[in-house]
Amino acid sequence: MKIVPSEKIQPVWWRETSVYQIYPASFKDENGDGFGDLQGILSKLDYLKGLNVESIWLSPIYPSPLKDMGYDVSNYKEIDSRYGSLQDINVLAKELHKRGMKLVMDLVLNHTSDQHDWFKESRSSKTNSKRDWYIWRPAKYNKDGKRLPPNNWRSYFDTSAWEWDETTQEYFLHLWAPEQPDINWESPELRKAIYDIVRYWLDRGVDGFRLDVINMISKNQEFPDALVTDDRYDYQMGYKYYANGPRIHEYLKELGQILHEYNAFSVGEMPHVEDTDEVLRVVGADRRELTMIFQFDLVSLDLVPGKHKYVEGTWKLSDLKKSVKKWQSIYLTGGGWNASFIENHDQPRTVSRYLSDSPEHRAHSSKLMALFIVFQGGTPFVYQGQELALANIPRDWSISEYVDVETQNFWKLFMSGNPTQEEIQKTMDIVNMRARDNGRTPMHWDSSPNGGFCPKDVKPWMRVTEDFNEWNASSQVGKPDSVYSFWSASLGYRKAMKDAVVYGSFELLSEEDPSIVAFVRESNSTVLAVILNFTDKSVSYECPLQIGGFQVLLNNYEDLVIKENVIHLNPYQGVLFKKSLST
Ligand code: NOJ
């Protein structure tokens, strides 16, 4: 069935743009300290322009102790000196705008670093004026008088979500690391300070924000115990009580009002929300909350629902298709907007995770993903290195090379259970497949030592994957059949045919087909068909369209065999077809 966009979906820049996410620590080190920086980003603007991306989102670059790589902010109005200065950000905004591009910053508004002045004050005494800017609760005691946290919530980093503070003899809440205390949006003064930060950056010329776990800012004030879903853990996931909590829309409306004033872009990270009405309450065009959200279906396909991320699971193409159809329909007919993504700094690389990173199929896989992500309805997101088909960390790296707090905490907990050698190997397989570290290894710019990320005699903050010799930017830019050129062409076509790709209808074809994802985008003048073989086998696909009347715009193989309406597709082959409609 053809899904026709609601009239509420009116042309606006943030629907038309495409976003490239930079993980600054791993993008390009220009000052030779082994850590990426803003000068490094400035040196690559033409590379980005050539890719045809139109907005750049920077993961957090504010001063931070880096307990969680910058998602622990100690000052929202400065730039960490490792990355550069406020002056560099001004130049970056100016240079991007000169190229017709936009700048998106990452705002972390659910928690701060424990080194933020606000928290230092808050923890100094129970009567401090900022005490209620964070979430403090008294201890509970069991019948033997043992002190317990206020409830059984588990943090995302595998510990209790509460930390005891000796000075003031209370617990504070931290949904992530103990060094990332959650802020208390119930306090009007705190909210005022947050909105001031939002205006501060917009006034500096920033075009919008990615809002870190923004759906967790309103907590159920009873702080009830979570249901026990995994009895191997002392603590349980409590998101039922804080994902899209009681006052979320009130807060998002206050925030959205400011964003709207500046016609700013906003993408809110929104895990754990399946209720489609609730999503539309956030992104509905007439709601003035956020312009779009990251919904987690496609990055959870291989996870076991309700279980820990490192529990083995498999994924099904039918689930991927169901999700695409569901969200295209909800967003387009409901007057919302989709953020089309499958990689970011919290996810492994898709060629390794869902497709194939074998030498034979790695390029095909990434090009197929380009068609899948770019031509769906919504604003597409490309994560640094995705445009070069970067792959996961090799399996033979030891756990000590994984530097992320999430991976390290999980491993500590796992090893404390005295696992057998067999369990260790098996769990390491899963960690290698899923760890966030996979997306955080330094970029591959060329085949020189350290992949051109930093000078050859400098140790990069994180080990560079060795396949940079072959898979790097300089071997792909300017080569017509490279992965980079394919992503660039896809994004270019999206821009050139926005009537169909941005504002057109969507129809999923052959829903029951076990190997093929096929969809049509259509405007009054153009029909585009995207046909993707998601398997490692050749497939003959009987296309319901009169495909002979279409022209091939993009194909990730040199050949394409079509007889009547049967398309013979090689493993991971993906094709973009176009037909013009006479008016
Ligand atoms: C989501 C971010 O993407 C992730 O990297 C971070 O660890 C958590 N939020 C906490 O800020």
PDB file of C-alpha atoms and ligand atoms in Angstrom, residues 68 71 108 111 157 176 180 210 212-213 269 345-346 436 440, ligand 1:
ATOM      1  CA  ASP A  68      32.040   8.577  29.102  1.00  0.00           C
ATOM      2  CA  TYR A  71      28.834  12.587  27.533  1.00  0.00           C
ATOM      3  CA  VAL A 108      23.627  16.180  27.077  1.00  0.00           C
ATOM      4  CA  HIS A 111      23.023  14.433  33.357  1.00  0.00           C
ATOM      5  CA  PHE A 157      26.851   0.665  32.847  1.00  0.00           C
ATOM      6  CA  TRP A 176      24.968   6.083  33.512  1.00  0.00           C
ATOM      7  CA  GLN A 180      27.360  11.316  35.484  1.00  0.00           C
ATOM      8  CA  ARG A 210      21.252  16.199  18.867  1.00  0.00           C
ATOM      9  CA  ASP A 212      21.244  12.903  24.306  1.00  0.00           C
ATOM     10  CA  VAL A 213      18.674  10.513  25.901  1.00  0.00           C
ATOM     11  CA  GLU A 269      17.624  10.222  21.310  1.00  0.00           C
ATOM     12  CA  HIS A 345      29.101   5.979  18.107  1.00  0.00           C
ATOM     13  CA  ASP A 346      27.052   3.564  20.266  1.00  0.00           C
ATOM     14  CA  ARG A 436      30.398   0.514  21.184  1.00  0.00           C
ATOM     15  CA  ARG A 440      34.938   4.558  17.860  1.00  0.00           C
TER      16      ARG A 440
HETATM   17  C1  NOJ B   1      23.735   8.124  24.783  1.00  0.00           C
HETATM   18  C2  NOJ B   1      25.061   8.418  24.157  1.00  0.00           C
HETATM   19  O1  NOJ B   1      24.957   8.251  22.772  1.00  0.00           O
HETATM   20  C3  NOJ B   1      26.050   7.467  24.797  1.00  0.00           C
HETATM   21  O2  NOJ B   1      27.282   7.453  24.132  1.00  0.00           O
HETATM   22  C4  NOJ B   1      26.192   7.852  26.251  1.00  0.00           C
HETATM   23  O3  NOJ B   1      26.984   6.902  26.914  1.00  0.00           O
HETATM   24  C5  NOJ B   1      24.828   7.907  26.949  1.00  0.00           C
HETATM   25  N1  NOJ B   1      23.802   8.510  26.156  1.00  0.00           N
HETATM   26  C6  NOJ B   1      24.930   8.702  28.205  1.00  0.00           C
HETATM   27  O4  NOJ B   1      25.137  10.062  27.910  1.00  0.00           O
END
